[in-house]
Short mmCIF file of N, CA and C in Angstrom, two decimals:
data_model
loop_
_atom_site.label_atom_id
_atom_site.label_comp_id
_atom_site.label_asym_id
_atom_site.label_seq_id
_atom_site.Cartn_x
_atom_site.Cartn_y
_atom_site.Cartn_z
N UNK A 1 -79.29 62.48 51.45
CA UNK A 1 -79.84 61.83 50.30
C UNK A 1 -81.34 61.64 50.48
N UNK A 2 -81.88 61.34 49.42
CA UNK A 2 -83.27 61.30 49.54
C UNK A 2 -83.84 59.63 50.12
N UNK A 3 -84.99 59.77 50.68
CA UNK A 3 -84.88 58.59 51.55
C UNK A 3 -85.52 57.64 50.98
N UNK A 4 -85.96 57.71 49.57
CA UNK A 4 -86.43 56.30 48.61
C UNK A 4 -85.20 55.90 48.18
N UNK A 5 -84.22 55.98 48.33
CA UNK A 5 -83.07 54.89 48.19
C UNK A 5 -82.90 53.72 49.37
N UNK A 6 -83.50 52.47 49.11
CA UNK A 6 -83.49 51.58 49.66
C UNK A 6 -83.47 50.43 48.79
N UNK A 7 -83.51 50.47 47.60
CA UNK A 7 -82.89 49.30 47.28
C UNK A 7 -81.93 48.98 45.87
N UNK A 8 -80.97 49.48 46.22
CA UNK A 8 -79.50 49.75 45.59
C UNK A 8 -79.21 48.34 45.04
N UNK A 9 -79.21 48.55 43.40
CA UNK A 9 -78.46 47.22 42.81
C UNK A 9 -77.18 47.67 42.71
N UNK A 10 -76.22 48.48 42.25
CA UNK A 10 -75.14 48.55 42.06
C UNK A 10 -74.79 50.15 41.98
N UNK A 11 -73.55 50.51 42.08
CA UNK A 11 -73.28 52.23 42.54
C UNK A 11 -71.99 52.21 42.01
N UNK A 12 -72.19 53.57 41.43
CA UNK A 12 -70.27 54.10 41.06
C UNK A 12 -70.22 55.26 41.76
N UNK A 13 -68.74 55.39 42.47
CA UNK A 13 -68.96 57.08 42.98
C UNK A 13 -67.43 57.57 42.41
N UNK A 14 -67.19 58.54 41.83
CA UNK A 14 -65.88 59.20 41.50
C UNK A 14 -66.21 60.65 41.63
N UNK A 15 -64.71 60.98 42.10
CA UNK A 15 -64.57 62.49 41.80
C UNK A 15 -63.92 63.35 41.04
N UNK A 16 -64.14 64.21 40.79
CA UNK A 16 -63.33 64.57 39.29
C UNK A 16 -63.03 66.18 40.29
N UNK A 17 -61.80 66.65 38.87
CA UNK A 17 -61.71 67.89 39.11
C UNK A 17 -62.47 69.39 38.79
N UNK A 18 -62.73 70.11 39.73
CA UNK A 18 -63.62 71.09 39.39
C UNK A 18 -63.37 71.98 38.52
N UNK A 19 -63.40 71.02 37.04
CA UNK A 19 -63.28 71.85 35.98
C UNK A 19 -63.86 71.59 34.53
N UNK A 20 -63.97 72.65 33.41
CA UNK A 20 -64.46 71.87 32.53
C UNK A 20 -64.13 70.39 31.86
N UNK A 21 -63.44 70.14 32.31
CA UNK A 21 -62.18 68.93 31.32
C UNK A 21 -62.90 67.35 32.68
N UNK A 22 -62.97 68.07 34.20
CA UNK A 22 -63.68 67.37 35.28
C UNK A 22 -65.17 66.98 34.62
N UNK A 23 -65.87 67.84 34.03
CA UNK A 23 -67.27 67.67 33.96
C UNK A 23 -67.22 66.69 32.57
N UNK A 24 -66.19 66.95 31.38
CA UNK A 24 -66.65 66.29 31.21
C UNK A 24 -66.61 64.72 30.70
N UNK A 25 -65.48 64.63 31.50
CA UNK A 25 -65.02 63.07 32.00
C UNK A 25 -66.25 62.60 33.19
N UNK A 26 -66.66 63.31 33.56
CA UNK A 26 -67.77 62.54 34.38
C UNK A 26 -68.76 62.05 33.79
N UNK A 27 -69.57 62.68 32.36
CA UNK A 27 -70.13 62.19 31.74
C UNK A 27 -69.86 61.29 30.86
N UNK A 28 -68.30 61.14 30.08
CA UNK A 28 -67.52 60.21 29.45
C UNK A 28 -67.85 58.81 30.74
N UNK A 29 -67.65 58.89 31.60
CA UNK A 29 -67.61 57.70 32.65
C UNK A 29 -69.04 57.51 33.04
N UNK A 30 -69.61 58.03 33.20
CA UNK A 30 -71.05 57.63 33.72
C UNK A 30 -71.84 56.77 32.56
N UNK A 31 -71.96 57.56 31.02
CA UNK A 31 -72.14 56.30 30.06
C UNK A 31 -71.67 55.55 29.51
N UNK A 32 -70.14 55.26 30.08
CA UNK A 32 -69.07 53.58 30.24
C UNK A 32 -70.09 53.09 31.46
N UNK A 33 -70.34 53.57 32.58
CA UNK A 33 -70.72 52.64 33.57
C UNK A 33 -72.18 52.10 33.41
N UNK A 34 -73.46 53.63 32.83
CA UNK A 34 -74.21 52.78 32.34
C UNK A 34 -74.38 51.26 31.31
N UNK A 35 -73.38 51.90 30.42
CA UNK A 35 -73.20 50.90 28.90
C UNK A 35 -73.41 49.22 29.94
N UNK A 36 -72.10 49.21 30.82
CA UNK A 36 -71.85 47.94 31.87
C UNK A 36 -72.69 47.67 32.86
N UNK A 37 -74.04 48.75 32.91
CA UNK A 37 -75.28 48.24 33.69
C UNK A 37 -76.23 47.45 32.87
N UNK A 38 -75.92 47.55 31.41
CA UNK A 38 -77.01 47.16 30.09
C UNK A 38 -77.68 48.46 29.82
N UNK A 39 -77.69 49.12 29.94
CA UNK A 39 -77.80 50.41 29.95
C UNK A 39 -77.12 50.92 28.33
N UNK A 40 -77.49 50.59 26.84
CA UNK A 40 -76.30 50.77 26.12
C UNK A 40 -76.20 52.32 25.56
N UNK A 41 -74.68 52.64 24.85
CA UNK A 41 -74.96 53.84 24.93
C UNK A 41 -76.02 54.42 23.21
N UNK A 42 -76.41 55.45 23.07
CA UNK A 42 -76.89 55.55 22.18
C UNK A 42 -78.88 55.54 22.10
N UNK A 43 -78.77 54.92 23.68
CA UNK A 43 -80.47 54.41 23.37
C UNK A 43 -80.81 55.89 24.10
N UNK A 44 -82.09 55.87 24.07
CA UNK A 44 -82.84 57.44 24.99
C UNK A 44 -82.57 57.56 26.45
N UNK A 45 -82.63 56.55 27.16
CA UNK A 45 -82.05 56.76 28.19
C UNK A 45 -80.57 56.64 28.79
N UNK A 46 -79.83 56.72 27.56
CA UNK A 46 -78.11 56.91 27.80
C UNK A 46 -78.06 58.01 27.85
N UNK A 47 -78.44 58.62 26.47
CA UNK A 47 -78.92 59.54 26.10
C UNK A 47 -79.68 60.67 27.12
N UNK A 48 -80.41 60.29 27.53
CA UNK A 48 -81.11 61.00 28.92
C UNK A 48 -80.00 61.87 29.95
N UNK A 49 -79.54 60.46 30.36
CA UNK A 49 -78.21 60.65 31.83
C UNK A 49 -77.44 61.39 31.35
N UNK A 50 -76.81 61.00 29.61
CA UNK A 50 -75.33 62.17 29.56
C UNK A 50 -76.08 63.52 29.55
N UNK A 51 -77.45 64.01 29.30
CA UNK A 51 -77.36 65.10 29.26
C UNK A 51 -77.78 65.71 30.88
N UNK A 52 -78.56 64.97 31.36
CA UNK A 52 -78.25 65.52 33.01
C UNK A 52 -76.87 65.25 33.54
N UNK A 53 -76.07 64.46 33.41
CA UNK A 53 -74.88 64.55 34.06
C UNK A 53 -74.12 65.65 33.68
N UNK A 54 -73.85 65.86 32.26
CA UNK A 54 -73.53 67.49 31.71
C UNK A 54 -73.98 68.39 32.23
N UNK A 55 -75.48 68.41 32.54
CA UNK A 55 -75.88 69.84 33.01
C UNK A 55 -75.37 70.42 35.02
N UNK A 56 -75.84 68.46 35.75
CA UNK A 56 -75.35 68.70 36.60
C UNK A 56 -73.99 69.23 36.90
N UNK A 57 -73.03 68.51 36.24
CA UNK A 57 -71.28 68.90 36.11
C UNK A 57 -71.08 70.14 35.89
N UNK A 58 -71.73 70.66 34.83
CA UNK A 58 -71.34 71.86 34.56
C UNK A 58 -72.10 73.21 35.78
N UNK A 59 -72.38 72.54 36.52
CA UNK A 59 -73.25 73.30 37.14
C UNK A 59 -72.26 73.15 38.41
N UNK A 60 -72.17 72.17 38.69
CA UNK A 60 -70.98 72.04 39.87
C UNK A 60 -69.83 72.65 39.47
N UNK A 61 -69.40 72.93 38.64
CA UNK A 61 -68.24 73.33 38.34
C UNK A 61 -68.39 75.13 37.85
N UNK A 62 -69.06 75.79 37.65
CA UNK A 62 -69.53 76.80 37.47
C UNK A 62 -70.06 77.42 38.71
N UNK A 63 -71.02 76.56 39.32
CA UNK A 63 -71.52 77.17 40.87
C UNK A 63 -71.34 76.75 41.85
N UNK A 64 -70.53 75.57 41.80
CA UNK A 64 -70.31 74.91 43.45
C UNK A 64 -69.00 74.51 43.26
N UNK A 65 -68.36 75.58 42.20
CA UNK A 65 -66.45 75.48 42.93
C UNK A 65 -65.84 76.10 43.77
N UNK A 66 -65.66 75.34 44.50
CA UNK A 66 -64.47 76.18 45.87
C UNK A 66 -63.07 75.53 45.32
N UNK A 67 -61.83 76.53 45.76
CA UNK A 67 -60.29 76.01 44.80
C UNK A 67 -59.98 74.99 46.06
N UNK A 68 -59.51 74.20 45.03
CA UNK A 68 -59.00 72.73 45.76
C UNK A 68 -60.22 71.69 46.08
N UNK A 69 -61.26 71.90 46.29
CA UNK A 69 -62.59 70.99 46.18
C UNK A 69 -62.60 70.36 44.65
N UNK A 70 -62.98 68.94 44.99
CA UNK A 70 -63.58 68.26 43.34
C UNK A 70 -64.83 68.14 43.42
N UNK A 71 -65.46 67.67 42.75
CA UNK A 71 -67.18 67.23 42.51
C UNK A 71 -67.50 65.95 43.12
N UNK A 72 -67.94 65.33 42.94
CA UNK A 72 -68.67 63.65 42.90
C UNK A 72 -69.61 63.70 42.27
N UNK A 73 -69.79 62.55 41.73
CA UNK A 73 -70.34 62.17 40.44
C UNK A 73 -71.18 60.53 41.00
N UNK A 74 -72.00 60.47 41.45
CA UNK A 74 -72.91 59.20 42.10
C UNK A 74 -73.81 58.60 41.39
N UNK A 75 -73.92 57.52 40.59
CA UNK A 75 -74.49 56.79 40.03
C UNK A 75 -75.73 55.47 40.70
N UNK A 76 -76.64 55.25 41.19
CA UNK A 76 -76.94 54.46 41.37
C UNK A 76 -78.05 53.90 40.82
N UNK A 77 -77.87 52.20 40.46
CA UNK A 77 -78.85 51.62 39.84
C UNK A 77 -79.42 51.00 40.97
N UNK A 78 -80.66 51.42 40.79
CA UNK A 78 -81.96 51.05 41.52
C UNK A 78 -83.09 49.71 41.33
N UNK A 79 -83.34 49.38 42.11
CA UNK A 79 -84.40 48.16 41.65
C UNK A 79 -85.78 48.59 40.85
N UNK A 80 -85.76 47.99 39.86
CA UNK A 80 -87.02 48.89 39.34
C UNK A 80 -86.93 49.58 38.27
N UNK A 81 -85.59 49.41 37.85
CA UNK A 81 -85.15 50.06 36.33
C UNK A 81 -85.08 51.68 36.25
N UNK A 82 -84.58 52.17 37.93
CA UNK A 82 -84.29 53.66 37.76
C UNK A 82 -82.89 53.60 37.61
N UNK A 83 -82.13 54.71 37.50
CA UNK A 83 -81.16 55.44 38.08
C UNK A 83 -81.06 56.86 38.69
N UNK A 84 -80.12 56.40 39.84
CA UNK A 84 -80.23 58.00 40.38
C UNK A 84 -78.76 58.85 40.39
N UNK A 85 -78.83 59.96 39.40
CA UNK A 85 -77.54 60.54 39.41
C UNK A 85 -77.46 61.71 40.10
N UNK A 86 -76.09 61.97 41.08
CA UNK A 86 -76.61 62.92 41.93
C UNK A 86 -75.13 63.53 41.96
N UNK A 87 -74.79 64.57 42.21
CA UNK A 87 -73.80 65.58 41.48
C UNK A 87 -73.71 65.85 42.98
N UNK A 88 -72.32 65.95 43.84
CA UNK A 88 -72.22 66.78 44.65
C UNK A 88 -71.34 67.94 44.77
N UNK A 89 -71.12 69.00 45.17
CA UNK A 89 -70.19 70.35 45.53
C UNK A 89 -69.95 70.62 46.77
N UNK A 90 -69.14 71.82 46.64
CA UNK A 90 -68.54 72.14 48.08
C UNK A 90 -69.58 73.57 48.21
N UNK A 91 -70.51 74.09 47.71
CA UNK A 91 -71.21 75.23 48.09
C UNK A 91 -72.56 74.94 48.31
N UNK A 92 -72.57 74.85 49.58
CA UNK A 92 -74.13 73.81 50.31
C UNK A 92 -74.63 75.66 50.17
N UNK A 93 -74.14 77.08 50.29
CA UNK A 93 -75.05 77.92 50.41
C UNK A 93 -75.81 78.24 49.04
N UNK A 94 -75.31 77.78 47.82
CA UNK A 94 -75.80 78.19 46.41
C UNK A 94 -76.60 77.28 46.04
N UNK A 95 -77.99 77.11 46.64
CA UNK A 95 -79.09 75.99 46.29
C UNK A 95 -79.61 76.64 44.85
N UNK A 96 -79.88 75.26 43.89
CA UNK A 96 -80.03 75.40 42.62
C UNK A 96 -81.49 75.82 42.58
N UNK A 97 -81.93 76.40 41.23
CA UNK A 97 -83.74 76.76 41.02
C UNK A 97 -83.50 76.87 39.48
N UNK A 98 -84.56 75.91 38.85
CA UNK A 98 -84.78 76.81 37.38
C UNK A 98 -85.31 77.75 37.16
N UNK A 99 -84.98 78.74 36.11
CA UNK A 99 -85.30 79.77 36.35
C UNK A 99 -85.33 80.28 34.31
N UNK A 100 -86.66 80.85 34.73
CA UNK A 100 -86.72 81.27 32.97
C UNK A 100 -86.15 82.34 32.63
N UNK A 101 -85.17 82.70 32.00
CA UNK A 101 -84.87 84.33 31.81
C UNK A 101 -85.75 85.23 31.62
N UNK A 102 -85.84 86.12 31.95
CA UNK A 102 -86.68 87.56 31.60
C UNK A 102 -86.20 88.15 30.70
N UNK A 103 -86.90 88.32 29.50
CA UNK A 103 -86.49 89.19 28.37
C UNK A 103 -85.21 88.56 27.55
N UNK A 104 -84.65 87.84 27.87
CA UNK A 104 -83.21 87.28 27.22
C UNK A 104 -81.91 87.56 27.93
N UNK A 105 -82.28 88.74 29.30
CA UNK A 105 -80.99 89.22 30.13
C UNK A 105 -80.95 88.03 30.76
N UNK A 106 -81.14 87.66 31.58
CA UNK A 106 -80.91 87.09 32.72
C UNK A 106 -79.77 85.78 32.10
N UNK A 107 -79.16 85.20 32.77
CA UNK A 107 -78.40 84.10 32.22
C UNK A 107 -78.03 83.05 33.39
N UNK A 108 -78.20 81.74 33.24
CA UNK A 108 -78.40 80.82 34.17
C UNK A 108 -79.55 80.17 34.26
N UNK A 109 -79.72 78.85 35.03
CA UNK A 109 -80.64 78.53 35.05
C UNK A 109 -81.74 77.44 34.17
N UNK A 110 -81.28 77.56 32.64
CA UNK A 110 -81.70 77.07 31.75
C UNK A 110 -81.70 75.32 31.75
N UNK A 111 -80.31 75.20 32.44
CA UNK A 111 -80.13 73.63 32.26
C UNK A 111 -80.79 72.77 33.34
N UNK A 112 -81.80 73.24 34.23
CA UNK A 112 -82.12 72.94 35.34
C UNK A 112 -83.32 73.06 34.89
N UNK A 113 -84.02 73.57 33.51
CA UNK A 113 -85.31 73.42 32.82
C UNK A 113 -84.89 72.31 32.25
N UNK A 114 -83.85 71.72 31.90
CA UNK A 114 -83.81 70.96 31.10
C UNK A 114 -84.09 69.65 32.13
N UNK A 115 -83.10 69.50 32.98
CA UNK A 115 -83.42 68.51 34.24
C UNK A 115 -84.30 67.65 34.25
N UNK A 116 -84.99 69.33 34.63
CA UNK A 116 -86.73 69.02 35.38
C UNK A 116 -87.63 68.63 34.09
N UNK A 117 -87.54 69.02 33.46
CA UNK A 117 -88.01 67.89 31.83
C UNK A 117 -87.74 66.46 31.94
N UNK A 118 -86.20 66.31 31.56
CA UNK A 118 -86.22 65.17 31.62
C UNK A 118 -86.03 63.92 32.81
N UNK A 119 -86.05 64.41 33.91
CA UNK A 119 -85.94 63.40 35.09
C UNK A 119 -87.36 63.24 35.47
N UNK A 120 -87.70 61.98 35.88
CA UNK A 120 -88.36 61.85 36.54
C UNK A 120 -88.96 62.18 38.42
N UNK A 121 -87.78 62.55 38.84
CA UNK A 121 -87.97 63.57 39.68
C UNK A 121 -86.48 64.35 40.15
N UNK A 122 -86.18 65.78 40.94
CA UNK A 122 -84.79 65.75 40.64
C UNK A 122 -85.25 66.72 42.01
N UNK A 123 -84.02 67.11 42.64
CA UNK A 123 -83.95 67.55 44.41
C UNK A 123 -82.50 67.71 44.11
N UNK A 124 -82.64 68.57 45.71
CA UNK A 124 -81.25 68.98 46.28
C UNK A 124 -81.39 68.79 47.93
N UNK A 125 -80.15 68.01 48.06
CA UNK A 125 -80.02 67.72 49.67
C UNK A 125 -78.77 68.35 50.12
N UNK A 126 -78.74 68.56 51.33
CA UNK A 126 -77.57 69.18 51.72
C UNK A 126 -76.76 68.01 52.22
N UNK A 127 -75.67 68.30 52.68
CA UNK A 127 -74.44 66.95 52.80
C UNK A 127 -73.27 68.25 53.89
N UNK A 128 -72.72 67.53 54.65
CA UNK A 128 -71.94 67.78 55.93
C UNK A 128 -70.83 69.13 54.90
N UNK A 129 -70.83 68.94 53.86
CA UNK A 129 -69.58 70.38 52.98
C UNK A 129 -70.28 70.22 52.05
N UNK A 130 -71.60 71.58 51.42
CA UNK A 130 -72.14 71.56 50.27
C UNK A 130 -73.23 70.56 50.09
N UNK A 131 -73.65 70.24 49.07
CA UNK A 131 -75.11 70.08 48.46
C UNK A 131 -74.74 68.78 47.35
N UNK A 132 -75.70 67.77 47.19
CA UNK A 132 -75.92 66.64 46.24
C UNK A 132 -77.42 67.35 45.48
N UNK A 133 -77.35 67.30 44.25
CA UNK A 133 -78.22 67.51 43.57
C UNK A 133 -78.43 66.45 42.66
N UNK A 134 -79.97 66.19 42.55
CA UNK A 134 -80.05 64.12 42.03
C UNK A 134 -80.77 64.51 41.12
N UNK A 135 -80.73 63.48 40.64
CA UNK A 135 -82.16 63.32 39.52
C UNK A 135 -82.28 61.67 39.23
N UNK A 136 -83.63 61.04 38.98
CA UNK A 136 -84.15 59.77 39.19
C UNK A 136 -84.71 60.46 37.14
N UNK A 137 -84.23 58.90 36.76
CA UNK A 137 -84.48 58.59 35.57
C UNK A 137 -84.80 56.80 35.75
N UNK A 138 -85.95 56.65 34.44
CA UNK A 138 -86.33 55.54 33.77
C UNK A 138 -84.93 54.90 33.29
N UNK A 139 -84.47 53.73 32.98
CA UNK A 139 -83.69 53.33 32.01
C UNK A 139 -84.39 51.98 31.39
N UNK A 140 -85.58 52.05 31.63
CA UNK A 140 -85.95 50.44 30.60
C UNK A 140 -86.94 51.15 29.47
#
C-alpha cells in the first residue's frame, strides 16, 4: 500500500466474485458505504467513486482474473476528507497503464484515462498474490 495512509478514519474491505455481476455489486456497496460515511449518494463525489470503482472492478475482473480468485474492494476514509479506493487481483504480473488507442484499433486502456482524470492521485502496488490498484479522491 502506499505509505500516506496513516491516518485511517474508518475502512470497508469485501470481496466479491470475479465477475461481471462481482464488479458490480462492489460498486452497489461502496456507494451504500460511502452514503454511511456522509458521503451522500448522488453528489460529485459519490458520483466520482462509483465511476472509479466500476472502472477499477471491471478491470479486475477482465485483467486480473485467475479461476477461483475474487477481487477486494478497499475503501478507506481518510482524515482530511479523502478516500482511498483500491481494487485488488490475483495477477501481480499484468501492471495497469493508460493508454490512448492508436487510430481506433487498439482496445483497452481507456478507463484508466478516466481514473487518472478523475482521482486525485491513483498507483499500483504489488501485494504477496497480485496487485492493489488505488485511487485517492476529494469527498468534501
Amino acid at each position: 500500500m502506499n505509505a500516506e495512509i496513516t491516518s485511517v478514519a474508518a475502512e470497508f474491505v469485501q470481496r466479491f466474485s470475479s465477475t461481471r455481476r462481482g464488479a458490480r455489486l462492489a460498486r452497489m456497496l461502496a456507494l451504500h458505504q460511502l452514503d454511511a460515511w456522509g458521503v451522500p449518494f448522488g453528489t460529485t463525489p459519490s458520483d466520482t467513486a462509483a465511476q472509479i470503482v466500476a472502472e477499477l472492478a471491471a478491470n479486475a475482473v477482465t485483467h486480473g482474473h485467475v479461476p477461483g480468485r475474487d477481487f477486494e474492494l478497499r475503501l478507506v476514509l481518510l482524515r482530511g476528507d479523502r478516500v482511498r479506493i483500491e481494487v485488488a487481483d490475483a495477477r501481480g504480473e499484468r501492471r495497469p497503464r493508460p493508454r490512448v488507442p492508436q487510430d481506433g484499433v487498439e482496445e483497452g486502456g481507456r478507463g484508466l484515462l478516466l481514473v487518472e482524470a478523475l482521482a486525485e492521485a491513483w498507483g499500483v502496488t504489488g501485494r504477496d498474490v497480485g496487485k492493489v490498484v488505488w485511487a485517492d479522491i476529494s469527498v468534501r
